[in-house]
Tab-separated table of C-alpha atoms in Angstrom:
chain	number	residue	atom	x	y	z
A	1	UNK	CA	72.798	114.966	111.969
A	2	UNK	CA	73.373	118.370	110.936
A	3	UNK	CA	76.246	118.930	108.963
A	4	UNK	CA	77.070	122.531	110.604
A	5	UNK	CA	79.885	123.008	112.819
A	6	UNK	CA	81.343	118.835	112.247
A	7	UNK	CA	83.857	118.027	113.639
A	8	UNK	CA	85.623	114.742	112.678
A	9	UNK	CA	88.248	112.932	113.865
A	10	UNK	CA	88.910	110.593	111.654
A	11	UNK	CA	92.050	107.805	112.813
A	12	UNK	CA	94.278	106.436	110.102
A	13	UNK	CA	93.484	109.408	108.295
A	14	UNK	CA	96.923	109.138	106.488
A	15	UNK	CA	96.803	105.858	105.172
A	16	UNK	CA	94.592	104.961	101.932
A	17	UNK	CA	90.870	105.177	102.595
A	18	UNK	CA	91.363	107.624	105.554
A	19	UNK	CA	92.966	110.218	103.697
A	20	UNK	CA	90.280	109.721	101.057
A	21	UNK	CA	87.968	110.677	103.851
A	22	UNK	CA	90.021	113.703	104.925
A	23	UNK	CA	90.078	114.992	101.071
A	24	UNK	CA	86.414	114.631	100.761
A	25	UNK	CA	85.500	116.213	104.008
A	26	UNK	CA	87.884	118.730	103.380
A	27	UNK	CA	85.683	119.552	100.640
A	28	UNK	CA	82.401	120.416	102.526
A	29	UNK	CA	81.137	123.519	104.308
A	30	UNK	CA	81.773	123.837	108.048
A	31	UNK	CA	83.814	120.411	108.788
A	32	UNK	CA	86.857	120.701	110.756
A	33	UNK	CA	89.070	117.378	110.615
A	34	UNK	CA	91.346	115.716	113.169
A	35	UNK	CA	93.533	113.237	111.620
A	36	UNK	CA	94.724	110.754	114.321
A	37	UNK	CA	97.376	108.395	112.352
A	38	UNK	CA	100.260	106.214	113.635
A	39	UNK	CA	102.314	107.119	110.629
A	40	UNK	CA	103.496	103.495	109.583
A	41	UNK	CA	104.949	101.895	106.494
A	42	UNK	CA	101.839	102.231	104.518
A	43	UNK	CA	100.709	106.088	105.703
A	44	UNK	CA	101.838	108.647	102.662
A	45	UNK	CA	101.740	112.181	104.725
A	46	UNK	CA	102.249	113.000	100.937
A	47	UNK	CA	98.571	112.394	100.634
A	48	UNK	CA	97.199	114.680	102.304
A	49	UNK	CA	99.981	118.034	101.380
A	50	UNK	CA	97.093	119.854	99.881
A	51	UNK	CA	95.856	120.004	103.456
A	52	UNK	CA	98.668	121.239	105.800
A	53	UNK	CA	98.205	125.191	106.920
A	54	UNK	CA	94.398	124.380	106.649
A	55	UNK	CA	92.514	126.072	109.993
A	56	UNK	CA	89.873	123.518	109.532
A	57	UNK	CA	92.763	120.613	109.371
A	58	UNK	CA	94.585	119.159	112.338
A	59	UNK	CA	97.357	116.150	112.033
A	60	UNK	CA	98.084	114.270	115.372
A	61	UNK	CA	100.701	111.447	115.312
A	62	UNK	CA	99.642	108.885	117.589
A	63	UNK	CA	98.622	105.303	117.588
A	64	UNK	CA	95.435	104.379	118.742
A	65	UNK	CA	96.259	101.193	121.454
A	66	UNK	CA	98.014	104.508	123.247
A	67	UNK	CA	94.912	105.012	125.576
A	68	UNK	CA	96.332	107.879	127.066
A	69	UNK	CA	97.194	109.939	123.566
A	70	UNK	CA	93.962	108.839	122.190
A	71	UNK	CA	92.135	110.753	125.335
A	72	UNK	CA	94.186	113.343	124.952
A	73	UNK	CA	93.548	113.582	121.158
A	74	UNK	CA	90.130	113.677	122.025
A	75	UNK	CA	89.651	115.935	125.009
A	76	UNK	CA	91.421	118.481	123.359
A	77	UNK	CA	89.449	118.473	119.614
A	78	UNK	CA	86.134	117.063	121.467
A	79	UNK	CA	84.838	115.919	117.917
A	80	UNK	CA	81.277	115.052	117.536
A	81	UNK	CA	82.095	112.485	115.064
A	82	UNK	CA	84.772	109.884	115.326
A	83	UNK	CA	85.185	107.497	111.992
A	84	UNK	CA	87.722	104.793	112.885
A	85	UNK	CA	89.790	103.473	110.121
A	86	UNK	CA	92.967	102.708	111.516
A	87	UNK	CA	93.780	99.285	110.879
A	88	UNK	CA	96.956	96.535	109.567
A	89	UNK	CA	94.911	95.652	106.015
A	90	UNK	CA	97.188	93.422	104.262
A	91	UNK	CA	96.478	89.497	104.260
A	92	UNK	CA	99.475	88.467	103.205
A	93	UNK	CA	101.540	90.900	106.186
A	94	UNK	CA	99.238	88.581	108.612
A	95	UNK	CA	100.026	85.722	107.615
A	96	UNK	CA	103.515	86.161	108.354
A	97	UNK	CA	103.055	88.475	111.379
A	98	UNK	CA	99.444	88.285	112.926
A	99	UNK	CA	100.679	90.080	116.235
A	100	UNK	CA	100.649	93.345	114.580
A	101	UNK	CA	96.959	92.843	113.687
A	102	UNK	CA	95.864	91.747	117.101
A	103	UNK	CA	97.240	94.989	118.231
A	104	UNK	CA	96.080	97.747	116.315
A	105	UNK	CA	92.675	96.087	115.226
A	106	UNK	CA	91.445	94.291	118.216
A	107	UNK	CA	93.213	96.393	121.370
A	108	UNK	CA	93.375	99.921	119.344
A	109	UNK	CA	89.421	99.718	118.851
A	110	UNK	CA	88.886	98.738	122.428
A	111	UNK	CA	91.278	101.470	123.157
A	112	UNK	CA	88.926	103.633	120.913
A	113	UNK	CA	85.639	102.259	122.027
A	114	UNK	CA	86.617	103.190	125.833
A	115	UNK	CA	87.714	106.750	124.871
A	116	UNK	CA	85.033	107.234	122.749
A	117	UNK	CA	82.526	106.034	125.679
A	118	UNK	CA	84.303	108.288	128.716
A	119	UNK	CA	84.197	111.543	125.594
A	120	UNK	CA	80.249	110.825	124.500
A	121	UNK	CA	79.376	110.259	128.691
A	122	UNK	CA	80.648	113.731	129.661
A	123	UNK	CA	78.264	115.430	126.551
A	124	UNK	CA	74.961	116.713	127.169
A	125	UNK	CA	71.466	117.663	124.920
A	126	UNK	CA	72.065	117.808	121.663
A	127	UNK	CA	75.955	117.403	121.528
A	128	UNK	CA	75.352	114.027	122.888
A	129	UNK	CA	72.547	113.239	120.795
A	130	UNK	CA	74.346	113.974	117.722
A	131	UNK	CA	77.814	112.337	118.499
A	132	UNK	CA	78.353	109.071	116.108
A	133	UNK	CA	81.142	106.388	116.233
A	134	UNK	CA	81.257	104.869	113.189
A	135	UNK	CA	83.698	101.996	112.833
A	136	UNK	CA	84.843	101.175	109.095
A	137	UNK	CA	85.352	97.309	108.527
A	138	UNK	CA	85.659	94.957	105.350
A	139	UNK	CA	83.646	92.303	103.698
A	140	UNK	CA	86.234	89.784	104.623
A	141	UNK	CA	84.896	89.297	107.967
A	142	UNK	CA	82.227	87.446	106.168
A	143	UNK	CA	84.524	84.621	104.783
A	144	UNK	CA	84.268	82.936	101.398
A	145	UNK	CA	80.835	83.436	98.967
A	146	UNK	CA	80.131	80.537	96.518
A	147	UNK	CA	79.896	81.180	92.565
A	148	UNK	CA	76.093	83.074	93.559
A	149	UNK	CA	75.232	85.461	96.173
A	150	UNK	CA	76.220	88.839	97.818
A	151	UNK	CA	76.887	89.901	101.683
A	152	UNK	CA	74.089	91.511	103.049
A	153	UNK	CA	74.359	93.380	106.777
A	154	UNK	CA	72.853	89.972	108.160
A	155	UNK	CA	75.674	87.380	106.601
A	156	UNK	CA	76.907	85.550	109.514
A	157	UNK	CA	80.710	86.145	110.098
A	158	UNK	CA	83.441	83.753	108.871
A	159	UNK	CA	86.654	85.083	108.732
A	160	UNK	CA	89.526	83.167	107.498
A	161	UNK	CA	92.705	85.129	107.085
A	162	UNK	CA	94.166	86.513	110.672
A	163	UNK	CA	93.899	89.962	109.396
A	164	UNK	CA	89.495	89.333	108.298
A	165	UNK	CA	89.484	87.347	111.952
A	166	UNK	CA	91.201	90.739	113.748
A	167	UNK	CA	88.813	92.882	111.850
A	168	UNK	CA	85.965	90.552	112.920
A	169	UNK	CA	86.836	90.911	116.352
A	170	UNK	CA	86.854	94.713	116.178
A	171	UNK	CA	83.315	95.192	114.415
A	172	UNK	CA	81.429	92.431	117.045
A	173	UNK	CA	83.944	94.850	119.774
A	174	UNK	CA	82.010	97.947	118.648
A	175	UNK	CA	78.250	96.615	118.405
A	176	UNK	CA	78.854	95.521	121.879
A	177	UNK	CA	79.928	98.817	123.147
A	178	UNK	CA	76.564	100.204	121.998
A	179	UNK	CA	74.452	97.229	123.008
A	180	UNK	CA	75.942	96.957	126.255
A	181	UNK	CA	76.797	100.893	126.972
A	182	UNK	CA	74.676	102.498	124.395
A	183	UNK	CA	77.171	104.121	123.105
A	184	UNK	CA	75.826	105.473	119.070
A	185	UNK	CA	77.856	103.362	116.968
A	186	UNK	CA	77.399	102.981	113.194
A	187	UNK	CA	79.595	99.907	111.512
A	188	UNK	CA	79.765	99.781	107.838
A	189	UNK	CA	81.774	96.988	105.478
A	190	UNK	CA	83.528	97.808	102.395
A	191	UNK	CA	84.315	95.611	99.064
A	192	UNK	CA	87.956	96.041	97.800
A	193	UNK	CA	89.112	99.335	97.595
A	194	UNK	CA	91.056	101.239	94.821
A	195	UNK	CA	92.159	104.563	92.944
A	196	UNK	CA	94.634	107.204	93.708
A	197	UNK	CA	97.194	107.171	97.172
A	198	UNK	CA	97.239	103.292	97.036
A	199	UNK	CA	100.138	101.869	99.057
A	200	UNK	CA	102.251	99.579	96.045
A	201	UNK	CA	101.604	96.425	97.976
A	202	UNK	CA	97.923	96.225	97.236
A	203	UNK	CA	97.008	94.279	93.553
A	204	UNK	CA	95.947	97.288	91.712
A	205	UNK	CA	98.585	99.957	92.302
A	206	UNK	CA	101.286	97.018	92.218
A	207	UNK	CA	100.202	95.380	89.206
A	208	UNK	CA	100.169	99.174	87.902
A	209	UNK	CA	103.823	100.003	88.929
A	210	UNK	CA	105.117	97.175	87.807
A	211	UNK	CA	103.737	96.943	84.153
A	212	UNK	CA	104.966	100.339	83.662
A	213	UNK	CA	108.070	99.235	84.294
A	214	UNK	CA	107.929	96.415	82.137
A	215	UNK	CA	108.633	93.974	84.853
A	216	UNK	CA	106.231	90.375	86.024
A	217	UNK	CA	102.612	90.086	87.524
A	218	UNK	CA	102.774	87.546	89.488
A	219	UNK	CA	98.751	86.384	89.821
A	220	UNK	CA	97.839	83.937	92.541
A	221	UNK	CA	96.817	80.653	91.583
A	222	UNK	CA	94.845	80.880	88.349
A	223	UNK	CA	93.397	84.036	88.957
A	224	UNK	CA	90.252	83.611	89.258
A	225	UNK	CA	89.581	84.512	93.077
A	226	UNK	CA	86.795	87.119	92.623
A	227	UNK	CA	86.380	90.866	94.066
A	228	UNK	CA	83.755	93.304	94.220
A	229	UNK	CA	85.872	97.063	93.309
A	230	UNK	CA	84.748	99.949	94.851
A	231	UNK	CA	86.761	103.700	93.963
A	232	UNK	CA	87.722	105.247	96.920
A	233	UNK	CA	86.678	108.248	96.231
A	234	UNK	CA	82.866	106.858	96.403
A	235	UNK	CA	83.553	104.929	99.721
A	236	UNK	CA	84.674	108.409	101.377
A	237	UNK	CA	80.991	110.056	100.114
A	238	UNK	CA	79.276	106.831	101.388
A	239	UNK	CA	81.345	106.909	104.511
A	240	UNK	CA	80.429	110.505	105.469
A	241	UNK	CA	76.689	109.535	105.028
A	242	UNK	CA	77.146	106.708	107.064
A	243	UNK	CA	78.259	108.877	109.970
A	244	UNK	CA	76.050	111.795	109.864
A	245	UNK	CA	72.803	110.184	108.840
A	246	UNK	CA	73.276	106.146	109.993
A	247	UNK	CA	71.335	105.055	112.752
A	248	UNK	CA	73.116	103.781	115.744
A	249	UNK	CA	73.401	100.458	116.019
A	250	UNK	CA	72.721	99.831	112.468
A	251	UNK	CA	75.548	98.327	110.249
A	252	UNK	CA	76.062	99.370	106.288
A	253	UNK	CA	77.760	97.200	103.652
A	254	UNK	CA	79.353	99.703	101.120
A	255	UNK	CA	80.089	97.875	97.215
A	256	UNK	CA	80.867	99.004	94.285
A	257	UNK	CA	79.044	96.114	92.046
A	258	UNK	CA	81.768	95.566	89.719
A	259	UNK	CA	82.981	91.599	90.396
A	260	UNK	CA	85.949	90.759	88.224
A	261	UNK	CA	88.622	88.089	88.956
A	262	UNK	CA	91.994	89.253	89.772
A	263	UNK	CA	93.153	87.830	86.102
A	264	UNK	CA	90.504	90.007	84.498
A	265	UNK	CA	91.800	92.932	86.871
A	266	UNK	CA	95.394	92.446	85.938
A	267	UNK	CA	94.425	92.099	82.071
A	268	UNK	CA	92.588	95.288	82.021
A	269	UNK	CA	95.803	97.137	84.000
A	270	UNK	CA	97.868	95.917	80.939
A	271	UNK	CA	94.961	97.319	78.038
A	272	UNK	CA	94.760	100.572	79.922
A	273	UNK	CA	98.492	101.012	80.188
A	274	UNK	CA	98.853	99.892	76.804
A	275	UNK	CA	96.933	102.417	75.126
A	276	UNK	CA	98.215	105.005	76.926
A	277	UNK	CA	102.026	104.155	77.015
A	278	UNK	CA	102.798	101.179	75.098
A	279	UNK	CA	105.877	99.359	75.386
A	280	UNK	CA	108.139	98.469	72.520
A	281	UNK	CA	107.252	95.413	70.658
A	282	UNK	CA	105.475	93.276	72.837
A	283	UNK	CA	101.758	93.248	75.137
A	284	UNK	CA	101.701	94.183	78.308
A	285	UNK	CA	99.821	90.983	78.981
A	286	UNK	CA	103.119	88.577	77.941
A	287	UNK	CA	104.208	89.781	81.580
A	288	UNK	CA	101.401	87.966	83.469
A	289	UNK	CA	103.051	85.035	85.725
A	290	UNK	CA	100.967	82.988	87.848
A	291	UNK	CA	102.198	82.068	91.007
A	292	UNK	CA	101.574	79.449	93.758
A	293	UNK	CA	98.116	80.759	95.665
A	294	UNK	CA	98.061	82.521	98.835
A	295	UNK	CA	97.216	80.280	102.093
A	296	UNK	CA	93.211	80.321	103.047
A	297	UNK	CA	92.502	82.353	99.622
A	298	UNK	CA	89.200	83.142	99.907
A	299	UNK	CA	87.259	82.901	96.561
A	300	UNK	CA	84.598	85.334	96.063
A	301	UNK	CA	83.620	88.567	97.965
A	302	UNK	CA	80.628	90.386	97.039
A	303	UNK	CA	78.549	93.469	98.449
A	304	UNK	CA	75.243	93.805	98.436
A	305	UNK	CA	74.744	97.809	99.017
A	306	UNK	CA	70.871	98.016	98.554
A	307	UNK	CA	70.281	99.127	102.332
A	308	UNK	CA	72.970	101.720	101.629
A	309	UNK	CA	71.472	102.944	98.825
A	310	UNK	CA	67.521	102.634	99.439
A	311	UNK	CA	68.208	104.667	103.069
A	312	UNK	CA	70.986	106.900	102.470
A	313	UNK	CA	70.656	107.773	99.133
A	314	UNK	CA	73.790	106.554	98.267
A	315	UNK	CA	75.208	105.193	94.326
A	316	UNK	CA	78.822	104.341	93.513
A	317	UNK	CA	79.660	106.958	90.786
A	318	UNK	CA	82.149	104.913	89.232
A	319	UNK	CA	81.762	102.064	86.709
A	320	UNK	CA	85.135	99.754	87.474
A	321	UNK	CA	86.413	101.179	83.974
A	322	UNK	CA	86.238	104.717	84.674
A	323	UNK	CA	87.780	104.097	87.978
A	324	UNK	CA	90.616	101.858	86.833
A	325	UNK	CA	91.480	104.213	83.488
A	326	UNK	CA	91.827	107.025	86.097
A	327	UNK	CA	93.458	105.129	88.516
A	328	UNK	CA	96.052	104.203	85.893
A	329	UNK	CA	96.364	107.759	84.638
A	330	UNK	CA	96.755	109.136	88.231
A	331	UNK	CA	99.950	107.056	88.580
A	332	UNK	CA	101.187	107.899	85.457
A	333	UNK	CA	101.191	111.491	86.139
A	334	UNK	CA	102.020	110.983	90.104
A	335	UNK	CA	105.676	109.347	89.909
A	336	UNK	CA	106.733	112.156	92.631
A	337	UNK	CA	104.220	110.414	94.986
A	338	UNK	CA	104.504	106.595	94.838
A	339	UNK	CA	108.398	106.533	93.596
A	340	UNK	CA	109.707	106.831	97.282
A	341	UNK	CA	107.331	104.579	98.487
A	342	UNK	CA	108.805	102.084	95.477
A	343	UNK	CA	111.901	102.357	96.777
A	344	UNK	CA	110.939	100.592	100.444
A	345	UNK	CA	108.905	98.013	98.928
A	346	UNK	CA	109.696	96.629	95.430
A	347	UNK	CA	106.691	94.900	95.506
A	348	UNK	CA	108.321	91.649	96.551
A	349	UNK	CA	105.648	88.730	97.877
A	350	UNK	CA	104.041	88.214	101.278
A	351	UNK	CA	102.779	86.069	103.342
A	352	UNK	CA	104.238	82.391	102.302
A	353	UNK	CA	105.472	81.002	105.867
A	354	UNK	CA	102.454	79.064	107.438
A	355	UNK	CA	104.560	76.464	109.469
C-alpha cells in the first residue's frame, strides 16, 4: 500500500500500545491519524500532549460497542486504514470481572468488523483495494508453551484466562469477516509489551514505581512463569508494516526474542534502579516478596517472528536491556506523567476471587 495520503484510524489510540502507534505514525510523511478511544482507567490523554493542535491529528472519545459513534467516527474521517487495538488487557481485572472483557473485546470488534464492512463496501478502485483492517491481538490466545518451543501463526488456540479467551474470540471474529465477507483483514499477535506510557498495573512499570519508592514486589508464585518482551516502540514500526504491506487474510506474530522469567525481570528492575538511584543501605532486591500465584497462570509464552521478519522486513531494535534501562530512565525523569495515575491505583493486587 502506498504510504501517501494514509489515513489511520487507529481505536484505543490513548491507551499503551495505541498511543505508541499514534507517536510513531505521527512521525511519518503524509499520515493523518484518528484516534478513536473510550478514555477509561488505563487511557493517559497525557500520552499523546505532544499531539493536540496537530492538523494531521484527530481525538474522538467514543467506545467502540457504540455502533452508531463508531459509523459516525468513520463516515466522517473515511480512513483507509483502521488498526484496532482497543481492548480490557489485564488478566488479573478478568478474573474478577470478565463482563467488561466480553464487551469491549468480543461485541466492540463485531461492532468494528460491521462498520468496517458497510465503510470498505461503499469504496471503489483503488480506495477499496488499498483499505486494510488490521486487528492487533496477543500471544495469549495460544495458551500455555512447554519448557521448548515458540508460537508460530499456525499454533492452534488455547486460551485460558477470560481476558486470552475474549481476545480469542475477537481474532477468529475478524478472520471470519474476511473469509465469509472478504473484507481485507490483517491479524497480528504480540509477546508482552513494555517501555514508556505503561499503565502502573502492568509488571514492569509497577515493579518500577514501586522499587523507587522503596516499597515490596510482590512476584507470583516462584517467579518463574516465562515471557517473551517486546519494546513498544518496535511493535508500533512492526504494526504499521503490518497494515500497509500485510496481505489480507494473513495473520503476523510480532516478538521481541528476549524470554526471561518474571523473577529475572523484577531482579534486573532492581540492578537498573540501583545503579542509577540507589537507596540507602540496603539492595533493591531485599524488597522482592513472593506471593501466592495467580489462578490459570500460564507458564511460558513465546513468539516466533520469522514470517514477520523474512516478509516484511521487520527486526526488533531493542535488546530487552536497552529497552528495560530506558524504560527505567523514562520513569525516572517522567514523575509528572505516571504520579496521578499512582494516585488511583497504588498498585494493590488483582484478580484473587475465583469462587
Amino acid at each position: 500500500m502506498p504510504q501517501q495520503n494514509l489515513r489511520v484510524m487507529v481505536t484505543g489510540g490513548s491507551g499503551f500500545i495505541g498511543s505508541a502507534v499514534c507517536r510513531h505514525l505521527a512521525g511519518q510523511n503524509d499520515v493523518a491519524i484518528l484516534n478513536f478511544d473510550k478514555l477509561t482507567y488505563a487511557a493517559s490523554p497525557a500520552s499523546l500532549a505532544m499531539l493536540e493542535g496537530k492538523a494531521d491529528y484527530q481525538f474522538v472519545q467514543g467506545d467502540v460497542a457504540n455502533a452508531e459513534a463508531v459509523s459516525r467516527a468513520i463516515q466522517a474521517f473515511r480512513p483507509n486504514v483502521i488498526m484496532h487495538l482497543a481492548a480490557e488487557s489485564h488478566v488479573d481485572r478478568s478474573i474478577t470481572g470478565p463482563g467488561e472483557f466480553i464487551q469491549t473485546n468480543i461485541v466492540g470488534t463485531y461492532v468494528m468488523l460491521q462498520a468496517a464492512l458497510e465503510h470498505w463496501r461503499a469504496l471503489e478502485g483503488a480506495e477499496k483495494e488499498a483499505f486494510r483492517f488490521h486487528h492487533i491481538s496477543t500471544d495469549e490466545v495460544f495458551g500455555s508453551l512447554g519448557p521448548e518451543g515458540l508460537f508460530s501463526e499456525t499454533t492452534p488456540y488455547d486460551p485460558r484466562s477470560p481476558y486470552s479467551a475474549s481476545k480469542a474470540s475477537s481474532d477468529h471474529l475478524a478472520r471470519a469477516w474476511h473469509h465469509t465477507y472478504g473484507l481485507p483483514v490483517v491479524v497480528s499477535n504480540c509477546s508482552n509489551n513494555y517501555g514508556p506510557y505503561h499503565f502502573p498495573e502492568k509488571l514492569i512499570p509497577l515493579v518500577t514505581l514501586n522499587a523507587l519508592e522503596g516499597k515490596p514486589l510482590p512476584v507470583y508464585g516462584k517467579g518463574d512463569n516465562v515471557r517473551d518482551w517486546l519494546h513498544v516502540e518496535d511493535h508500533a514500526r512492526a504494526l504499521h508494516l503490518i497494515a500497509t504491506r500485510g496481505v489480507p487474510g494473513e495473520s503476523y506474530n510480532v516478538g521481541g526474542r528476549n524470554e526471561r522469567t518474571n523473577l529475572q525481570v523484577v531482579e534486573a528492575i532492581c540492578d537498573v534502579l540501583d545503579e542509577l538511584r540507589p537507596l540507602q543501605g540496603r539492595t533493591r532486591r531485599e524488597l522482592i516478596t513472593f506471593v501466592a500465584d495467580r489462578p490459570g497462570h500460564d507458564a511460558r509464552y513465546a513468539i516466533d517472528a520469522t514470517k514477520l521478519e523474512a516478509e516484511l522486513g521487520w527486526k526488533a531494535q531493542e535488546t530487552f536491556e536497552t529497552g528495560l534501562r530506558k524504560t527505567v530512565q523514562w520513569y525516572l525523569d517522567n514523575e509528572a506523567w505516571w504520579a496521578p495515575l499512582r494516585e488511583r491505583y497504588a498498585g494493590q493486587r488483582l484478580g484473587l476471587k475465583t469462587a
